[in-house]
CSV table of C-alpha atoms in Angstrom, one decimal:
chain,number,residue,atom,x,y,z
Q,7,UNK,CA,10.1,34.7,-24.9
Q,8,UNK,CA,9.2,37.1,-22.3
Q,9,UNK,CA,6.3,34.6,-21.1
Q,10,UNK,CA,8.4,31.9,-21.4
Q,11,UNK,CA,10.8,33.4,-19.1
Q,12,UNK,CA,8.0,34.5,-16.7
Q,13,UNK,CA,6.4,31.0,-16.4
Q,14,UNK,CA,9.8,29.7,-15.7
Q,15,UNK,CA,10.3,32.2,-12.9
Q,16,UNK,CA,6.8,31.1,-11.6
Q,17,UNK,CA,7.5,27.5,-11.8
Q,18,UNK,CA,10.9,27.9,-10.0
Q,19,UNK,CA,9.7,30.0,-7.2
Q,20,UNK,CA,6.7,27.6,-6.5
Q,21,UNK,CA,9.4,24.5,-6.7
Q,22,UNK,CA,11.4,26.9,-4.2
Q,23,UNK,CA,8.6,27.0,-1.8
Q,24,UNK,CA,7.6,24.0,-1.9
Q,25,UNK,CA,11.4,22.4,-1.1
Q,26,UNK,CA,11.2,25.0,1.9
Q,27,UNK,CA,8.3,24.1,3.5
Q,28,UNK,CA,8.6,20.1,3.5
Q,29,UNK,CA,11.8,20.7,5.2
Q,30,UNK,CA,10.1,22.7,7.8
Q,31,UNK,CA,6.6,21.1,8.3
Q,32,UNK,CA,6.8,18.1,6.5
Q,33,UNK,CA,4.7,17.3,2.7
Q,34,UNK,CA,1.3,16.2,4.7
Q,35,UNK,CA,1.3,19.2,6.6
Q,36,UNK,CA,1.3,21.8,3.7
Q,37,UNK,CA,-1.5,23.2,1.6
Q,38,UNK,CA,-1.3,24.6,-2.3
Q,39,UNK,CA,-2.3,28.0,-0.2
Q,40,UNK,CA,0.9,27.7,1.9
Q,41,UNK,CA,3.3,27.2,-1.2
Q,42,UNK,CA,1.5,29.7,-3.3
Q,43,UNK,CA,2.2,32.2,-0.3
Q,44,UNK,CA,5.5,31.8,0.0
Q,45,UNK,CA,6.4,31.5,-3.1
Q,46,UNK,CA,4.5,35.2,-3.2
Q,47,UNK,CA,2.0,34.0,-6.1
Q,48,UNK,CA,-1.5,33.9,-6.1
Q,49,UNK,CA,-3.5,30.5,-5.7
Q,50,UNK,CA,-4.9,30.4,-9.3
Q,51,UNK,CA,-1.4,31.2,-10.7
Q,52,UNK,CA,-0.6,28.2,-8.6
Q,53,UNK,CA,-3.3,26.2,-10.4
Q,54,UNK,CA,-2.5,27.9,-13.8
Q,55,UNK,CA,1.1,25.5,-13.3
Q,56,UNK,CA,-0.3,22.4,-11.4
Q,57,UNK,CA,-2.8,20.3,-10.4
Q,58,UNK,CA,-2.1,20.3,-6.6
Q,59,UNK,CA,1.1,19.8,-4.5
Q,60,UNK,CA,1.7,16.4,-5.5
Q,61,UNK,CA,1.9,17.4,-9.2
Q,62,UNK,CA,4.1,19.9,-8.0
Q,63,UNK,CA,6.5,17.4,-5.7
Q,64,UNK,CA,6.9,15.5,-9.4
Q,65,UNK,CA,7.8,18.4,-11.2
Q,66,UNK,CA,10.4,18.9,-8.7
Q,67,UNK,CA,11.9,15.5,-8.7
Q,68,UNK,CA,11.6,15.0,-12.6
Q,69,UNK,CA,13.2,18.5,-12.9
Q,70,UNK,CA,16.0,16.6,-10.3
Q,71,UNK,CA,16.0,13.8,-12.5
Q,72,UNK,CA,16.9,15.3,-15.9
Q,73,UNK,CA,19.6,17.4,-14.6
Q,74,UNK,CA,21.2,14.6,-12.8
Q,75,UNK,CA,21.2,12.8,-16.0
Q,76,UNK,CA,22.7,16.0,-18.0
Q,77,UNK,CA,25.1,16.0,-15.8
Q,78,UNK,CA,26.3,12.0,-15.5
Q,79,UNK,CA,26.5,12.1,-19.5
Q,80,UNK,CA,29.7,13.0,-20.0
Q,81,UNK,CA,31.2,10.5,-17.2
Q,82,UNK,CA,28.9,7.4,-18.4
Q,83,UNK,CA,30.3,7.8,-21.7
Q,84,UNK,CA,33.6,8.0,-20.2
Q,85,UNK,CA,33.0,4.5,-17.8
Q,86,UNK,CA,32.1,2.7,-21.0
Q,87,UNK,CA,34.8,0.2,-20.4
Q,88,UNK,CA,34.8,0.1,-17.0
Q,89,UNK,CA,34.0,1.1,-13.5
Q,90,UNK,CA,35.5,4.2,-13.0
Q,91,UNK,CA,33.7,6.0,-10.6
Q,92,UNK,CA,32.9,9.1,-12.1
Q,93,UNK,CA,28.9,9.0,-12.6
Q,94,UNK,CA,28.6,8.4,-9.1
Q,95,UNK,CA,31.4,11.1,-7.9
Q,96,UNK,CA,29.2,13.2,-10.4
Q,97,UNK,CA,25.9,12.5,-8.4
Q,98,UNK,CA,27.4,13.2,-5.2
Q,99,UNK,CA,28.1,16.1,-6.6
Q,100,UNK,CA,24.7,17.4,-7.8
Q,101,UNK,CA,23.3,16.5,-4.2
Q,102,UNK,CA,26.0,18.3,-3.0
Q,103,UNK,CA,24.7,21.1,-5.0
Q,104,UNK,CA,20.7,20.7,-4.5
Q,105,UNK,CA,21.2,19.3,-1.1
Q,106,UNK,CA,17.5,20.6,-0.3
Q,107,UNK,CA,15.8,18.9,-3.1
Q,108,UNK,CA,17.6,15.6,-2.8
Q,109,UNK,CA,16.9,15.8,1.3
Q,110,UNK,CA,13.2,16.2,0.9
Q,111,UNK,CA,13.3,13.2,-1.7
Q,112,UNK,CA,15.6,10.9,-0.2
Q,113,UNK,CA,13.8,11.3,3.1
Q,114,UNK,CA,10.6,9.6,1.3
Q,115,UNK,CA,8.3,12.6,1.5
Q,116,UNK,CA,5.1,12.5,-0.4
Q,117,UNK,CA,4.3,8.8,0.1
Q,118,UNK,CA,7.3,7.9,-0.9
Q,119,UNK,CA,6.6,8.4,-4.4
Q,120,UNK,CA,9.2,10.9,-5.6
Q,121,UNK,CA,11.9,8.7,-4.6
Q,122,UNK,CA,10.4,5.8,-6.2
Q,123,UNK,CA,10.4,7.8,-9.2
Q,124,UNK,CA,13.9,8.9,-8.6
Q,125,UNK,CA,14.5,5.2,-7.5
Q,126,UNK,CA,13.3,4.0,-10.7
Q,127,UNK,CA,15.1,6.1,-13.1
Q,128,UNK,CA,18.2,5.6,-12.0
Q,129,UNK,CA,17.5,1.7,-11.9
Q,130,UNK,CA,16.8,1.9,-15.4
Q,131,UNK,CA,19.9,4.4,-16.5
Q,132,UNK,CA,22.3,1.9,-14.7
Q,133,UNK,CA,20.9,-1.5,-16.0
Q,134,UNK,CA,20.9,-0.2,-19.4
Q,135,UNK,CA,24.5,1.0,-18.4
Q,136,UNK,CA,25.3,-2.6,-17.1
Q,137,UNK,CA,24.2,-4.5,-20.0
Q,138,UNK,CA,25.7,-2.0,-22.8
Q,139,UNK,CA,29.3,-2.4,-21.2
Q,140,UNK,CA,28.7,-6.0,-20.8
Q,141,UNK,CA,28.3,-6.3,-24.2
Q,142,UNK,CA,30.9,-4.3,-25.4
Q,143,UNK,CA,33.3,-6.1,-23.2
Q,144,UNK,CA,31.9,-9.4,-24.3
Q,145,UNK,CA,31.1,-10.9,-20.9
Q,146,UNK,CA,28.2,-12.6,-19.5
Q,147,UNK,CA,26.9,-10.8,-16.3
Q,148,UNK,CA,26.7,-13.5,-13.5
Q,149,UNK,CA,23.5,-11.5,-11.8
Q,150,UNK,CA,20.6,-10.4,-14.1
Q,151,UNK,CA,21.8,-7.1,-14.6
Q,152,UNK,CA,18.3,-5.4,-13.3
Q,153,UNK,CA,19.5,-6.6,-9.8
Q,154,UNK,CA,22.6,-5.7,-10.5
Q,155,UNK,CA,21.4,-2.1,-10.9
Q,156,UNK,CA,18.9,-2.0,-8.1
Q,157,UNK,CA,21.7,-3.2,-5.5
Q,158,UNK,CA,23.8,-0.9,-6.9
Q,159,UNK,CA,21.6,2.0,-6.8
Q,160,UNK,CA,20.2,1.2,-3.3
Q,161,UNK,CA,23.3,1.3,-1.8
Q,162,UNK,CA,23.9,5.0,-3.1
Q,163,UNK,CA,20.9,6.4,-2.1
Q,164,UNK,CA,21.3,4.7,0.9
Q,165,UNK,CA,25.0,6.2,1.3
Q,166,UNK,CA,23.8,9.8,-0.2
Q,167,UNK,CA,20.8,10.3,2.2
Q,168,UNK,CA,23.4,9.8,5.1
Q,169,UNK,CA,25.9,12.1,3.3
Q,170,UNK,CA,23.2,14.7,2.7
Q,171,UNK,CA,21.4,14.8,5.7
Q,172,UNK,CA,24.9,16.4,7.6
Q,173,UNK,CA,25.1,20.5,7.3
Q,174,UNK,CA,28.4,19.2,6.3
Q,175,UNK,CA,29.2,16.5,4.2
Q,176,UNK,CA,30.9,13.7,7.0
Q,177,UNK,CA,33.7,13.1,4.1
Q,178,UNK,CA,34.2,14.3,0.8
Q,179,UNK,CA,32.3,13.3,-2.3
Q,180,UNK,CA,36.2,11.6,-3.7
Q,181,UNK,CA,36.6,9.5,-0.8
Q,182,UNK,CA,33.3,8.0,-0.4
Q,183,UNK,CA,33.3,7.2,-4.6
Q,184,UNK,CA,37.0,5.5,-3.7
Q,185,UNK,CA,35.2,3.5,-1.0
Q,186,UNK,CA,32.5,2.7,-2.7
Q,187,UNK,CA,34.1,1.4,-6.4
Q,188,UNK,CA,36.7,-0.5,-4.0
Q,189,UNK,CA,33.6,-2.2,-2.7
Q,190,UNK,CA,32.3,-3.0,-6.3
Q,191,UNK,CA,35.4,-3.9,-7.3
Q,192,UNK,CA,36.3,-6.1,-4.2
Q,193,UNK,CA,33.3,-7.1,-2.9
Q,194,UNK,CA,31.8,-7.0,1.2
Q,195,UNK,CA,33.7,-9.7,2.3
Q,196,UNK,CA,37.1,-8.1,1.5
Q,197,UNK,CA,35.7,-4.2,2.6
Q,198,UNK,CA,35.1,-6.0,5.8
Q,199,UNK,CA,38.7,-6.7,6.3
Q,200,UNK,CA,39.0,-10.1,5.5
Q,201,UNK,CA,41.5,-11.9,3.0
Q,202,UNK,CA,39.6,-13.7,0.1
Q,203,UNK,CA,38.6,-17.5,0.8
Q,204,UNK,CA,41.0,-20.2,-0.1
């Protein structure tokens, strides 16, 4: 228990560091001695966790990954029906929380290969989303539903690297949700201002 505790510690303060230090020098500028340093471990307790900093960056972003999706659960089960808003209020809210970690992926650090990861998951989590609440409505998407899911999910990451990027969110997590289920629901053409086609 005690060891189990201590490698957690360890694991956290080298996924600390390493969140530091991209935002400061950027991912290609850092060394596995520079976030062993300042996470105050040695180098071989370093490699006694990972492989190298890239193994590291994943750890990080999985880590983000599974506690987004702990999170969400309770407001998926609750949009079963419908759009309602509340997984994506809910992820606002957990970058609003790890600001830091969601910067340094959002931003594309690390070849871009965290935030494909991240990318991907959520693709997956909100096709599989799209087609379960298609079938219990009993409707037939009009899109295939992995499109579906990667417009979607482009447009909030696009959205939540521009809200996380400001010291201070530009507007609160509730408004852009409203403005961005009014969109789903309404589409571009009538977010732009226009009335619908006759």
């Amino acid at each position: 228990m005690a060891e189990d505790r201590r490698t957690k510690r360890t694991r956290r303060a080298l996924s600390d560091a390493l969140v530091a230090l991209v935002l400061e020098r950027g991912f290609t500028a850092i060394t596995v001695e520079d976030v062993a340093e300042h996470a105050d471990a040695a180098r071989a307790t370093f490699y006694s966790h990972f492989q190298g900093k890239e193994d590291l960056f994943t750890r990080v972003t999985s880590d983000l990954v599974a506690e987004l999706a702990e999170r969400m659960q309770p407001a998926v089960t609750e949009s079963a029906i419908g759009f309602t808003g509340k997984p994506l209020l809910e992820l606002l809210r957990h970058a609003r929380d790890e600001r830091d970690r969601y910067r340094i992926v959002l931003r594309g650090e690390g070849d871009g290969k965290p935030l494909q990861m991240f990318t991907d998951s959520l693709a997956r989590a909100t096709s599989e989303q799209f087609r379960l609440r298609a079938e219990r409505n009993g409707v037939t998407p009009r899109i295939d539903s992995e499109l579906l899911a990667r417009v979607w999910v482009g447009e909030q990451l696009a959205v939540l690297r521009w809200w996380v990027e400001h010291d201070a969110p530009p507007m609160p997590a509730e408004e852009v949700t409203r403005m961005l289920l009014e969109l789903a629901m309404h589409g571009r053409y009538w977010a732009s201002g226009f009335d619908a086609p006759s």
